[in-house]
C-alpha positions as protocol buffer text, in pm:
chain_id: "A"
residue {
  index: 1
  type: UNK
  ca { x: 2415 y: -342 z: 50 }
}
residue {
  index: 2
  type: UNK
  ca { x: 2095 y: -164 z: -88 }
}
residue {
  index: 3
  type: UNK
  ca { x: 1883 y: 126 z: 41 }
}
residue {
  index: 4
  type: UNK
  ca { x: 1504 y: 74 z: 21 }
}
residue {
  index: 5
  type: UNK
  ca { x: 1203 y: 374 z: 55 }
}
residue {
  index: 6
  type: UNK
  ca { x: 1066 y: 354 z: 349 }
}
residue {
  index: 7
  type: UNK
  ca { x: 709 y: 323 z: 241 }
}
residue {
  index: 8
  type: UNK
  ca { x: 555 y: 285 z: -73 }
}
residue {
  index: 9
  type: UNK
  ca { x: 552 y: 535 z: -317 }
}
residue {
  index: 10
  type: UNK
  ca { x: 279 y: 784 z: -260 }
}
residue {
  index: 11
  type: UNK
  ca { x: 78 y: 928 z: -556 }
}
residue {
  index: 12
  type: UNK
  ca { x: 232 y: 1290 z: -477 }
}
residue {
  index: 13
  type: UNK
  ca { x: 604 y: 1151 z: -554 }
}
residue {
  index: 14
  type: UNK
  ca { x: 420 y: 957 z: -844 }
}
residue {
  index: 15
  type: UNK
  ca { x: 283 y: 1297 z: -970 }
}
residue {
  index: 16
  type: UNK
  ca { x: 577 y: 1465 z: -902 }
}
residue {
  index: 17
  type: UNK
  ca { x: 804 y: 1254 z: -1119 }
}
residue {
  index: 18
  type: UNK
  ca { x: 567 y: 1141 z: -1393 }
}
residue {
  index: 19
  type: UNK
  ca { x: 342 y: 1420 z: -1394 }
}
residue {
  index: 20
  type: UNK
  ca { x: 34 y: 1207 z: -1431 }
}
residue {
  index: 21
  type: UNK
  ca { x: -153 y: 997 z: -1140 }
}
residue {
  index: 22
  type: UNK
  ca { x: -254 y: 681 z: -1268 }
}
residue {
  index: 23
  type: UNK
  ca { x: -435 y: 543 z: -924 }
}
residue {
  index: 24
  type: UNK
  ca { x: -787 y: 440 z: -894 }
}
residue {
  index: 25
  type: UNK
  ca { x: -814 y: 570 z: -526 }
}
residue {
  index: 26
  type: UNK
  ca { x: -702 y: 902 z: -519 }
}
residue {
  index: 27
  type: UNK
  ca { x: -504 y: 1078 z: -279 }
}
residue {
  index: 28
  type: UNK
  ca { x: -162 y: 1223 z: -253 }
}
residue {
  index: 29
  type: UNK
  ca { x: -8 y: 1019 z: 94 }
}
residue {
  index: 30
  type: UNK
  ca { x: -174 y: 737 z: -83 }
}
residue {
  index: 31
  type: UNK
  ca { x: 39 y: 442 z: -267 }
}
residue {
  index: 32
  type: UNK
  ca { x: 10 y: 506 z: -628 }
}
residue {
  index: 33
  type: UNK
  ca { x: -157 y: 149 z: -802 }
}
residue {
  index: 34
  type: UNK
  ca { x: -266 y: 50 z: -1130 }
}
residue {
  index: 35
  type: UNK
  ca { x: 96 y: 73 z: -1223 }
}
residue {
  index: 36
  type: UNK
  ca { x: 255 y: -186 z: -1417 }
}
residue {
  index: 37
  type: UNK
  ca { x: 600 y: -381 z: -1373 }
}
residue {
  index: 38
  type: UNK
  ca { x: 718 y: -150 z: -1709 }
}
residue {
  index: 39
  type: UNK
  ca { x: 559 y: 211 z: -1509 }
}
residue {
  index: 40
  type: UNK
  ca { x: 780 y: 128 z: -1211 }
}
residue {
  index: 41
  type: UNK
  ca { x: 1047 y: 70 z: -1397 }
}
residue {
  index: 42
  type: UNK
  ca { x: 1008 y: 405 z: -1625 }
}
residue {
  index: 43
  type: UNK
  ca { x: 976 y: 578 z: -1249 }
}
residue {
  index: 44
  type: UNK
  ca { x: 1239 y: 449 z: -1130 }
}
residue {
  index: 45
  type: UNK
  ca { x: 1500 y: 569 z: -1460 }
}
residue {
  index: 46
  type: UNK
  ca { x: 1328 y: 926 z: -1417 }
}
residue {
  index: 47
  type: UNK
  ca { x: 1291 y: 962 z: -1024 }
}
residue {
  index: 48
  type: UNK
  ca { x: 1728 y: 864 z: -1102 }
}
residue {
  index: 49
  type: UNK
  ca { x: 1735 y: 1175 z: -1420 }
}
residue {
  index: 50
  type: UNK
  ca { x: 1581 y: 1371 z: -1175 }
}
residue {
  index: 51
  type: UNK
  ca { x: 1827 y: 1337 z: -874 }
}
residue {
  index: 52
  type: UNK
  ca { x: 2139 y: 1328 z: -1133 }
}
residue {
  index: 53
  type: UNK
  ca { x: 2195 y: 908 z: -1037 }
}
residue {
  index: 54
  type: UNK
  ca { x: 2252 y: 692 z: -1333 }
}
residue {
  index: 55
  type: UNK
  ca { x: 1947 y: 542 z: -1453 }
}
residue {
  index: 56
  type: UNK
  ca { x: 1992 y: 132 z: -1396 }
}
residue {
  index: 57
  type: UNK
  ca { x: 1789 y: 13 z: -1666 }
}
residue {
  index: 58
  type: UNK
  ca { x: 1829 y: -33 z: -2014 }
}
residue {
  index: 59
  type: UNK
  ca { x: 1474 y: -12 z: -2199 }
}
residue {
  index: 60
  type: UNK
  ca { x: 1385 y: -85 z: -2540 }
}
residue {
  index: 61
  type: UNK
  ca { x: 1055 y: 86 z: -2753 }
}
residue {
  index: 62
  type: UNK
  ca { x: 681 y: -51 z: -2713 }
}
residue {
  index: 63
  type: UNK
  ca { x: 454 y: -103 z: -2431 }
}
residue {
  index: 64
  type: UNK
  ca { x: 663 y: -369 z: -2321 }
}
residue {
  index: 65
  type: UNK
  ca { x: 995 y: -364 z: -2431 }
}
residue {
  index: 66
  type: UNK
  ca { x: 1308 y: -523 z: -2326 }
}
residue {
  index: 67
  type: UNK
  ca { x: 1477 y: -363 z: -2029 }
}
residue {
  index: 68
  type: UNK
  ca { x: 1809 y: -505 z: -1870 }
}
residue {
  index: 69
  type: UNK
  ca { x: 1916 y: -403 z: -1559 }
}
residue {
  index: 70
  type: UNK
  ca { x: 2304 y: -266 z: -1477 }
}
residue {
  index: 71
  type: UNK
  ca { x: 2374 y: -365 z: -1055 }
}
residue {
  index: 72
  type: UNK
  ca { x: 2633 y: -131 z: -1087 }
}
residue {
  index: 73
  type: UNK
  ca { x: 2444 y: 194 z: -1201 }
}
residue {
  index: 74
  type: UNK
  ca { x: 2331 y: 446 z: -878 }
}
residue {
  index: 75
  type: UNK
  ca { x: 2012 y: 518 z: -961 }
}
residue {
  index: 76
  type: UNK
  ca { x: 1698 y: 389 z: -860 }
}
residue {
  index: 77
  type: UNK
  ca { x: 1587 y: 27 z: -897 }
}
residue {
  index: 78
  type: UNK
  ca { x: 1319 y: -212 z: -840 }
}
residue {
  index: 79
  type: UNK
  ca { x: 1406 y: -461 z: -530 }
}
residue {
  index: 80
  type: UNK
  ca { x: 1516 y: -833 z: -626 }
}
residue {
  index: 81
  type: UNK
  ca { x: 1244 y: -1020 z: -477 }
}
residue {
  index: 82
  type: UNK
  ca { x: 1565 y: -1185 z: -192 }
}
residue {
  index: 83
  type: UNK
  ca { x: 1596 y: -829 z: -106 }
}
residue {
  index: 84
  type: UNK
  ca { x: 1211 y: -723 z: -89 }
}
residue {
  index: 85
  type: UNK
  ca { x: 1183 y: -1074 z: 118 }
}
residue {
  index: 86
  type: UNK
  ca { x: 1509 y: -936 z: 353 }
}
residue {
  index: 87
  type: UNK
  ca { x: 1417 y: -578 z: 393 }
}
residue {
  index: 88
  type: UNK
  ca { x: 1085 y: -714 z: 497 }
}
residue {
  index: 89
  type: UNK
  ca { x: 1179 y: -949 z: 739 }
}
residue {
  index: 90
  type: UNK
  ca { x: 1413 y: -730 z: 916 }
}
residue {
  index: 91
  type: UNK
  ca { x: 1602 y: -950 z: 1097 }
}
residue {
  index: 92
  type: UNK
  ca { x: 1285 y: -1158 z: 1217 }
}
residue {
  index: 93
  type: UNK
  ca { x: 1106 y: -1466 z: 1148 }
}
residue {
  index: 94
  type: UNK
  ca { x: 769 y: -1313 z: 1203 }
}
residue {
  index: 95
  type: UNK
  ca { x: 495 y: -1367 z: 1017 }
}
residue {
  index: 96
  type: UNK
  ca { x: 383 y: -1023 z: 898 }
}
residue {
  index: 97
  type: UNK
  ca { x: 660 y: -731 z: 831 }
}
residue {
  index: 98
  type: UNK
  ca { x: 651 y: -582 z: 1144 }
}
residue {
  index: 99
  type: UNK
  ca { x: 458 y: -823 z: 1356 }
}
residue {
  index: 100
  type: UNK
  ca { x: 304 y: -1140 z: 1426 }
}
residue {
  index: 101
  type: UNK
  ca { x: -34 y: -959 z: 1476 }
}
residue {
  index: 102
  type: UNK
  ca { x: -125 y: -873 z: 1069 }
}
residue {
  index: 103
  type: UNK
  ca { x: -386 y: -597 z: 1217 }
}
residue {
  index: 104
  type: UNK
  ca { x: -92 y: -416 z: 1355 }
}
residue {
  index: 105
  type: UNK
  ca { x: 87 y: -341 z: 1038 }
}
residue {
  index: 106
  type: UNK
  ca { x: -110 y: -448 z: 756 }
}
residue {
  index: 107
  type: UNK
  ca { x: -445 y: -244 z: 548 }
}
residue {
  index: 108
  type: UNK
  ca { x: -591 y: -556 z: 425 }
}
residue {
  index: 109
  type: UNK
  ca { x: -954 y: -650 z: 316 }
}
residue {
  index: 110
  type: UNK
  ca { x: -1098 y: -714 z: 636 }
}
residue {
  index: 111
  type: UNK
  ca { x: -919 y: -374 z: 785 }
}
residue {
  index: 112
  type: UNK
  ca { x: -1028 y: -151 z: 461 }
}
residue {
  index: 113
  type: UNK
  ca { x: -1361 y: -272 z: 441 }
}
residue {
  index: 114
  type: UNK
  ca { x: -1295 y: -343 z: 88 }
}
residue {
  index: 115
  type: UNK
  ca { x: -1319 y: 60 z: 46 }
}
residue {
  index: 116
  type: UNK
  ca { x: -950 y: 100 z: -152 }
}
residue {
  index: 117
  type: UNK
  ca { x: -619 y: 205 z: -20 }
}
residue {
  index: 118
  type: UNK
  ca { x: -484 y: 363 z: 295 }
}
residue {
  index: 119
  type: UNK
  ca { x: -242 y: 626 z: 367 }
}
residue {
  index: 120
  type: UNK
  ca { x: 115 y: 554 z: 369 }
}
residue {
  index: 121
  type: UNK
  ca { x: 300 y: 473 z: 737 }
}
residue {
  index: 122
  type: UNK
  ca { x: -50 y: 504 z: 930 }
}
residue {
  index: 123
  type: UNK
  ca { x: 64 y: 106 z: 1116 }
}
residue {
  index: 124
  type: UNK
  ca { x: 342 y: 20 z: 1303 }
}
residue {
  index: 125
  type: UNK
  ca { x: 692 y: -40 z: 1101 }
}
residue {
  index: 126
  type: UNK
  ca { x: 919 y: -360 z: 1116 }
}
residue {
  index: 127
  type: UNK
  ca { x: 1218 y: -356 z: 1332 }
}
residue {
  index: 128
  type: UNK
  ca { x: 1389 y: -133 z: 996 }
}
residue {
  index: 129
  type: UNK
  ca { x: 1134 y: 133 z: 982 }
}
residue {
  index: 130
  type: UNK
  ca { x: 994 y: -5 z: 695 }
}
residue {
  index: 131
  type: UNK
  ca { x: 626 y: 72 z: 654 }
}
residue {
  index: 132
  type: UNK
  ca { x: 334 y: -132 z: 436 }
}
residue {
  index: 133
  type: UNK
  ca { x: 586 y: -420 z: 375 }
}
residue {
  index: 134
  type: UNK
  ca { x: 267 y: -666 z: 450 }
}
residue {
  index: 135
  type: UNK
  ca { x: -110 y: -516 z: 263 }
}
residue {
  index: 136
  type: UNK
  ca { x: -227 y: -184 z: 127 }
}
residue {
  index: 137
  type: UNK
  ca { x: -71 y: -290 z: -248 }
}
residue {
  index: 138
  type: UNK
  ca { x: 133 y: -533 z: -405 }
}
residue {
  index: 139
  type: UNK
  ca { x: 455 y: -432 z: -455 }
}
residue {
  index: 140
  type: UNK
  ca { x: 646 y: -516 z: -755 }
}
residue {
  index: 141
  type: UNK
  ca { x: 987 y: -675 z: -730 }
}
residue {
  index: 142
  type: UNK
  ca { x: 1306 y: -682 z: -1055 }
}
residue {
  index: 143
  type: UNK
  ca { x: 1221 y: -1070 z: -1055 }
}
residue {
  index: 144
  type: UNK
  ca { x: 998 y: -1316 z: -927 }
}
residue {
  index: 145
  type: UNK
  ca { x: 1006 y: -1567 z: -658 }
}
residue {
  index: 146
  type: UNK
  ca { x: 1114 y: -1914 z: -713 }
}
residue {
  index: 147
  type: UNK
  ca { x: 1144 y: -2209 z: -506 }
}
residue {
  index: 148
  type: UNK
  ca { x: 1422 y: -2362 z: -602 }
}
residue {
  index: 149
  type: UNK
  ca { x: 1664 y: -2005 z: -617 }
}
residue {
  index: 150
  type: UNK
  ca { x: 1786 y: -2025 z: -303 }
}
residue {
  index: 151
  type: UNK
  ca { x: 1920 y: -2367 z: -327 }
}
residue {
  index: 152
  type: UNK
  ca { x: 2289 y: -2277 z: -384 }
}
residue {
  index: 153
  type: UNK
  ca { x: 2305 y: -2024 z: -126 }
}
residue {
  index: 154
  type: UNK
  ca { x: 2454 y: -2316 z: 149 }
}
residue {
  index: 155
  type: UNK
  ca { x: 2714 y: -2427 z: -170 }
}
residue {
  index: 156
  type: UNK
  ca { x: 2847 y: -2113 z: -212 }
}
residue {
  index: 157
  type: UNK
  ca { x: 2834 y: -1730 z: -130 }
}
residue {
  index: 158
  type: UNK
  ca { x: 2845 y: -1549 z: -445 }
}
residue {
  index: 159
  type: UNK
  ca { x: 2596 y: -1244 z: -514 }
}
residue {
  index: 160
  type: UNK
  ca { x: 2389 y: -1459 z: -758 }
}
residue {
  index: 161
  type: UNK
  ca { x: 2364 y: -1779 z: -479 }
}
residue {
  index: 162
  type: UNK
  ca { x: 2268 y: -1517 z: -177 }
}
residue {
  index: 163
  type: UNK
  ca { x: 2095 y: -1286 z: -355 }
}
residue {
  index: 164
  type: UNK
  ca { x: 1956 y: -1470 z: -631 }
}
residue {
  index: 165
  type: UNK
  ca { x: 1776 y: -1299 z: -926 }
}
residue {
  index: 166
  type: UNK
  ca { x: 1529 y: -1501 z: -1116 }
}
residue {
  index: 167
  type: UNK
  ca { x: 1367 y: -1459 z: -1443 }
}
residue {
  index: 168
  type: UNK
  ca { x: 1095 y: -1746 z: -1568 }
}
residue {
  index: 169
  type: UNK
  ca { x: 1063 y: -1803 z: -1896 }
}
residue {
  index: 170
  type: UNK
  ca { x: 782 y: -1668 z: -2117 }
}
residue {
  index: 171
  type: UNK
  ca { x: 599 y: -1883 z: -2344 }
}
């Protein structure tokens, strides 16, 4: 089991927890963006200080350091990209998170008019109550997705095979 916000995080929650707001496209029911992998990661181990939760990552110096993650810490993490794809699918098989129809739940380039960002939760959820799981921004995951990952999941049913976290190599 995993809990998951139920939209993006908004540049006032950004602000409130890093004290800075990093986005391009300002405003504070706005997703914050131009965020890297390592800035989510930093929110998520202070959003965790703040709420007393055990921070569940490990991170080393530098702009990009090492950072391991512990499963079994309670504070706040980034999604495994098998969770992201679950949470999003919400017991479906349709296309979009929320609907078949991608102008029902999606801000997108066509729907934006290439002018930035859109508040959070302004289209319809997916069956969970999950908003923005399809457009507005990208949303980064703990690992990335790989073809081949979910292979083992109809060998076996360990955490690993069902859920399974993958990290490619960097040259």
């Amino acid at each position: 089991p995993f809990l998951m916000g139920q939209t993006q995080v908004t540049q006032a929650l950004w602000q409130a927890v890093m004290g800075e707001n990093p986005s391009e496209f300002e405003g504070s029911d706005l997703p914050v963006e131009q965020v890297s992998w390592f800035d989510m990661v930093r929110f998520c181990n202070r959003l965790s200080e703040l709420e007393n939760f055990r921070p569940a990552y490990g991170i080393g110096s530098g702009d990009e350091p090492t950072v391991s993650l512990d499963f079994s810490a309670n504070g706040y993490r980034l999604p495994t990209e098998a969770e992201w794809e679950y949470a999003a699918k919400a017991g479906t098989e349709l296309v979009y998170a929320g609907s078949a129809n991608i102008d029902e739940v999606a801000w997108y380039t066509k729907t934006t008019n290439d002018k930035g960002t859109r508040p959070v939760a302004t289209k319809k959820p997916n069956a969970w109550g999950l908003y923005d799981m399809s457009g507005n921004v990208s949303e980064w995951c703990q690992d990335e997705w790989d073809r081949d990952a979910y292979k083992a999941y109809y060998k076996a049913y360990t955490r690993s095979e069902v859920d399974p976290c993958y990290y490619a190599s960097v040259p």
